[in-house]
mmCIF file of C-alpha atoms in Angstrom:
data_model
loop_
_atom_site.group_PDB
_atom_site.id
_atom_site.type_symbol
_atom_site.label_atom_id
_atom_site.label_comp_id
_atom_site.label_asym_id
_atom_site.label_seq_id
_atom_site.Cartn_x
_atom_site.Cartn_y
_atom_site.Cartn_z
ATOM 1 C CA UNK A 1 0.014 0.005 -0.089
ATOM 2 C CA UNK A 2 0.938 3.446 -0.631
ATOM 3 C CA UNK A 3 1.177 6.210 2.007
ATOM 4 C CA UNK A 4 -1.018 9.134 1.876
ATOM 5 C CA UNK A 5 -1.251 10.558 -1.570
ATOM 6 C CA UNK A 6 -2.553 14.073 -2.698
ATOM 7 C CA UNK A 7 -5.827 14.004 -4.319
ATOM 8 C CA UNK A 8 -4.674 15.300 -7.661
ATOM 9 C CA UNK A 9 -1.290 13.802 -8.307
ATOM 10 C CA UNK A 10 -0.749 15.345 -11.868
ATOM 11 C CA UNK A 11 2.485 16.917 -12.882
ATOM 12 C CA UNK A 12 0.930 19.400 -15.161
ATOM 13 C CA UNK A 13 0.121 22.730 -13.547
ATOM 14 C CA UNK A 14 -2.661 23.473 -15.969
ATOM 15 C CA UNK A 15 -4.468 20.280 -14.857
ATOM 16 C CA UNK A 16 -4.039 21.277 -11.268
ATOM 17 C CA UNK A 17 -5.644 24.645 -11.798
ATOM 18 C CA UNK A 18 -8.542 23.211 -13.737
ATOM 19 C CA UNK A 19 -8.634 19.426 -13.388
ATOM 20 C CA UNK A 20 -11.275 19.006 -16.246
ATOM 21 C CA UNK A 21 -8.937 20.724 -18.797
ATOM 22 C CA UNK A 22 -7.476 18.333 -20.988
ATOM 23 C CA UNK A 23 -4.410 19.381 -23.103
ATOM 24 C CA UNK A 24 -3.223 16.775 -25.629
ATOM 25 C CA UNK A 25 0.776 16.528 -25.814
ATOM 26 C CA UNK A 26 2.602 15.389 -28.865
ATOM 27 C CA UNK A 27 3.640 11.695 -28.440
ATOM 28 C CA UNK A 28 7.055 10.595 -29.316
ATOM 29 C CA UNK A 29 7.628 9.305 -32.947
ATOM 30 C CA UNK A 30 8.889 5.903 -31.840
ATOM 31 C CA UNK A 31 6.639 2.910 -32.441
ATOM 32 C CA UNK A 32 5.519 1.183 -29.413
ATOM 33 C CA UNK A 33 6.577 -2.482 -29.818
ATOM 34 C CA UNK A 34 6.025 -3.386 -26.113
ATOM 35 C CA UNK A 35 4.069 -1.449 -23.733
ATOM 36 C CA UNK A 36 5.665 0.664 -20.996
ATOM 37 C CA UNK A 37 5.225 -1.005 -17.572
ATOM 38 C CA UNK A 38 4.431 1.284 -14.713
ATOM 39 C CA UNK A 39 3.971 0.039 -11.114
ATOM 40 C CA UNK A 40 0.699 1.015 -9.383
ATOM 41 C CA UNK A 41 2.684 2.686 -6.629
ATOM 42 C CA UNK A 42 4.403 5.048 -9.212
ATOM 43 C CA UNK A 43 1.198 6.223 -10.612
ATOM 44 C CA UNK A 44 1.381 9.442 -8.596
ATOM 45 C CA UNK A 45 4.291 10.565 -10.656
ATOM 46 C CA UNK A 46 3.103 9.402 -13.916
ATOM 47 C CA UNK A 47 1.079 12.498 -14.974
ATOM 48 C CA UNK A 48 2.288 14.168 -18.092
ATOM 49 C CA UNK A 49 3.902 11.108 -19.423
ATOM 50 C CA UNK A 50 3.315 10.394 -23.197
ATOM 51 C CA UNK A 51 3.292 7.029 -24.883
ATOM 52 C CA UNK A 52 3.303 5.734 -28.615
ATOM 53 C CA UNK A 53 2.532 5.683 -31.325
ATOM 54 C CA UNK A 54 1.414 2.103 -31.779
ATOM 55 C CA UNK A 55 1.789 -0.032 -34.758
ATOM 56 C CA UNK A 56 -0.877 0.451 -37.457
ATOM 57 C CA UNK A 57 -4.260 -1.331 -37.607
ATOM 58 C CA UNK A 58 -6.068 -1.768 -40.757
ATOM 59 C CA UNK A 59 -9.931 -0.956 -40.703
ATOM 60 C CA UNK A 60 -11.561 -3.445 -42.729
ATOM 61 C CA UNK A 61 -15.183 -3.681 -43.926
ATOM 62 C CA UNK A 62 -15.562 -6.790 -41.921
ATOM 63 C CA UNK A 63 -14.687 -4.925 -38.700
ATOM 64 C CA UNK A 64 -17.195 -2.075 -39.476
ATOM 65 C CA UNK A 65 -19.763 -4.585 -40.353
ATOM 66 C CA UNK A 66 -19.321 -6.528 -37.115
ATOM 67 C CA UNK A 67 -19.441 -3.300 -35.156
ATOM 68 C CA UNK A 68 -22.546 -2.387 -37.066
ATOM 69 C CA UNK A 69 -24.242 -5.865 -36.192
ATOM 70 C CA UNK A 70 -23.262 -5.630 -32.520
ATOM 71 C CA UNK A 71 -24.632 -2.038 -32.126
ATOM 72 C CA UNK A 72 -27.477 -1.966 -34.492
ATOM 73 C CA UNK A 73 -26.143 1.013 -36.317
ATOM 74 C CA UNK A 74 -26.397 -0.142 -39.811
ATOM 75 C CA UNK A 75 -26.425 3.387 -41.381
ATOM 76 C CA UNK A 76 -25.496 3.031 -45.213
ATOM 77 C CA UNK A 77 -22.373 5.360 -44.981
ATOM 78 C CA UNK A 78 -20.969 2.392 -42.863
ATOM 79 C CA UNK A 79 -22.162 -0.857 -44.485
ATOM 80 C CA UNK A 80 -23.215 -0.128 -48.188
ATOM 81 C CA UNK A 81 -20.095 0.216 -50.204
ATOM 82 C CA UNK A 82 -22.014 0.810 -53.506
ATOM 83 C CA UNK A 83 -24.041 3.624 -52.062
ATOM 84 C CA UNK A 84 -21.266 5.090 -50.150
ATOM 85 C CA UNK A 85 -19.143 5.222 -53.223
ATOM 86 C CA UNK A 86 -21.333 8.294 -54.245
ATOM 87 C CA UNK A 87 -20.964 9.948 -50.800
ATOM 88 C CA UNK A 88 -18.582 12.849 -50.136
ATOM 89 C CA UNK A 89 -16.026 10.317 -48.629
ATOM 90 C CA UNK A 90 -16.045 8.134 -51.758
ATOM 91 C CA UNK A 91 -16.616 4.909 -49.722
ATOM 92 C CA UNK A 92 -17.799 3.472 -46.442
ATOM 93 C CA UNK A 93 -16.347 4.935 -43.243
ATOM 94 C CA UNK A 94 -15.995 3.578 -39.753
ATOM 95 C CA UNK A 95 -18.310 4.562 -37.152
ATOM 96 C CA UNK A 96 -17.086 7.200 -34.652
ATOM 97 C CA UNK A 97 -17.908 4.802 -31.885
ATOM 98 C CA UNK A 98 -15.911 2.201 -33.401
ATOM 99 C CA UNK A 99 -12.977 4.632 -33.256
ATOM 100 C CA UNK A 100 -13.683 5.219 -29.639
ATOM 101 C CA UNK A 101 -13.970 1.539 -28.846
ATOM 102 C CA UNK A 102 -10.551 0.997 -30.389
ATOM 103 C CA UNK A 103 -9.048 3.220 -27.707
ATOM 104 C CA UNK A 104 -9.387 -0.029 -25.624
ATOM 105 C CA UNK A 105 -7.287 -1.959 -28.265
ATOM 106 C CA UNK A 106 -4.585 0.518 -28.286
ATOM 107 C CA UNK A 107 -4.112 1.558 -24.756
ATOM 108 C CA UNK A 108 -2.753 -1.826 -23.438
ATOM 109 C CA UNK A 109 -0.162 -1.604 -26.375
ATOM 110 C CA UNK A 110 1.083 1.807 -24.907
ATOM 111 C CA UNK A 111 1.224 1.065 -21.212
ATOM 112 C CA UNK A 112 0.334 -1.453 -18.504
ATOM 113 C CA UNK A 113 -0.051 -0.891 -14.801
ATOM 114 C CA UNK A 114 1.506 -3.495 -12.816
ATOM 115 C CA UNK A 115 0.305 -4.501 -9.386
ATOM 116 C CA UNK A 116 -3.215 -3.400 -9.899
ATOM 117 C CA UNK A 117 -6.018 -5.973 -8.829
ATOM 118 C CA UNK A 118 -8.203 -4.657 -11.719
ATOM 119 C CA UNK A 119 -8.700 -1.823 -14.197
ATOM 120 C CA UNK A 120 -12.129 -0.221 -14.615
ATOM 121 C CA UNK A 121 -13.225 1.771 -17.603
ATOM 122 C CA UNK A 122 -15.000 4.432 -15.616
ATOM 123 C CA UNK A 123 -16.032 6.607 -18.585
ATOM 124 C CA UNK A 124 -14.921 9.271 -21.077
ATOM 125 C CA UNK A 125 -14.819 12.968 -20.204
ATOM 126 C CA UNK A 126 -14.625 14.326 -23.669
ATOM 127 C CA UNK A 127 -14.638 12.717 -27.155
ATOM 128 C CA UNK A 128 -14.129 14.320 -30.493
ATOM 129 C CA UNK A 129 -14.059 12.734 -34.121
ATOM 130 C CA UNK A 130 -12.291 15.602 -36.014
ATOM 131 C CA UNK A 131 -11.830 13.299 -39.319
ATOM 132 C CA UNK A 132 -13.568 10.320 -40.885
ATOM 133 C CA UNK A 133 -11.817 6.934 -41.129
ATOM 134 C CA UNK A 134 -12.267 5.318 -44.588
ATOM 135 C CA UNK A 135 -12.566 1.553 -44.858
ATOM 136 C CA UNK A 136 -9.068 0.294 -45.838
ATOM 137 C CA UNK A 137 -7.352 3.126 -43.774
ATOM 138 C CA UNK A 138 -4.738 2.432 -41.185
ATOM 139 C CA UNK A 139 -5.146 3.814 -37.543
ATOM 140 C CA UNK A 140 -2.641 3.930 -34.727
ATOM 141 C CA UNK A 141 -2.910 5.345 -31.207
ATOM 142 C CA UNK A 142 -0.817 7.496 -28.808
ATOM 143 C CA UNK A 143 -1.760 8.546 -25.367
ATOM 144 C CA UNK A 144 -0.856 10.971 -22.522
ATOM 145 C CA UNK A 145 -1.720 10.532 -18.965
ATOM 146 C CA UNK A 146 -3.125 13.969 -18.116
ATOM 147 C CA UNK A 147 -4.224 13.606 -14.477
ATOM 148 C CA UNK A 148 -3.693 11.076 -11.657
ATOM 149 C CA UNK A 149 -6.068 11.203 -8.617
ATOM 150 C CA UNK A 150 -5.940 9.081 -5.494
ATOM 151 C CA UNK A 151 -9.235 7.234 -4.798
ATOM 152 C CA UNK A 152 -10.056 5.105 -1.688
ATOM 153 C CA UNK A 153 -9.102 1.831 -3.300
ATOM 154 C CA UNK A 154 -6.407 2.884 -5.913
ATOM 155 C CA UNK A 155 -5.884 5.581 -8.590
ATOM 156 C CA UNK A 156 -7.978 7.347 -11.239
ATOM 157 C CA UNK A 157 -6.274 8.260 -14.490
ATOM 158 C CA UNK A 158 -7.628 10.679 -17.193
ATOM 159 C CA UNK A 159 -5.720 9.671 -20.487
ATOM 160 C CA UNK A 160 -5.969 11.437 -23.607
ATOM 161 C CA UNK A 161 -5.987 8.911 -26.431
ATOM 162 C CA UNK A 162 -5.444 10.238 -29.932
ATOM 163 C CA UNK A 163 -6.174 7.968 -32.869
ATOM 164 C CA UNK A 164 -4.583 9.155 -36.250
ATOM 165 C CA UNK A 165 -5.161 7.775 -39.728
ATOM 166 C CA UNK A 166 -2.176 7.210 -41.907
ATOM 167 C CA UNK A 167 -1.680 10.141 -44.348
ATOM 168 C CA UNK A 168 -4.389 12.337 -42.583
ATOM 169 C CA UNK A 169 -3.779 15.907 -41.533
ATOM 170 C CA UNK A 170 -6.288 15.659 -38.546
ATOM 171 C CA UNK A 171 -6.735 12.893 -35.873
ATOM 172 C CA UNK A 172 -9.749 10.635 -36.218
ATOM 173 C CA UNK A 173 -10.594 10.499 -32.679
ATOM 174 C CA UNK A 174 -9.524 12.312 -29.422
ATOM 175 C CA UNK A 175 -10.742 10.948 -26.121
ATOM 176 C CA UNK A 176 -10.243 11.709 -22.502
ATOM 177 C CA UNK A 177 -10.607 8.196 -21.083
ATOM 178 C CA UNK A 178 -11.302 7.859 -17.358
ATOM 179 C CA UNK A 179 -9.818 4.634 -15.910
ATOM 180 C CA UNK A 180 -9.598 3.439 -12.453
ATOM 181 C CA UNK A 181 -6.756 1.089 -11.239
ATOM 182 C CA UNK A 182 -7.437 -0.678 -7.995
ATOM 183 C CA UNK A 183 -5.097 -2.192 -5.319
#
């Protein structure tokens, strides 16, 4: 167990003045081949650390169709390649919420918290989808731990996850993920 830890353990002074403010930082240019390991007791000093990017993940029509089937969101722009060919995008695009769901695919490739009995997805503070992801495009993720707060049974992290599409000028998803790591 850790001794008494301040409620807001972030390193960023911006976040200490306004804990809801999330300021994305530029991730390193190295490709993450193995996740960085952080011990649970070291989390109070992890605020401000950036990770990634990950390897690329191709977004296939099969993945988009499976997501559409599981959510019931079968809008034509996602599942009808013939009709979507005449759209402004020139083809089918991934659901925004598929991009958001893929944050959970990329995060464990970026960092892992050792010594936690469990990790709980506690929510998302803010999500934006600045650019579409066409089927066939490749995505990768990067992350920055923005805020670390002590809670009764562990720590709560707010991590900005940024998904980028190969060759695109804007990210496809920026999400402030809230995760709890328990003792």
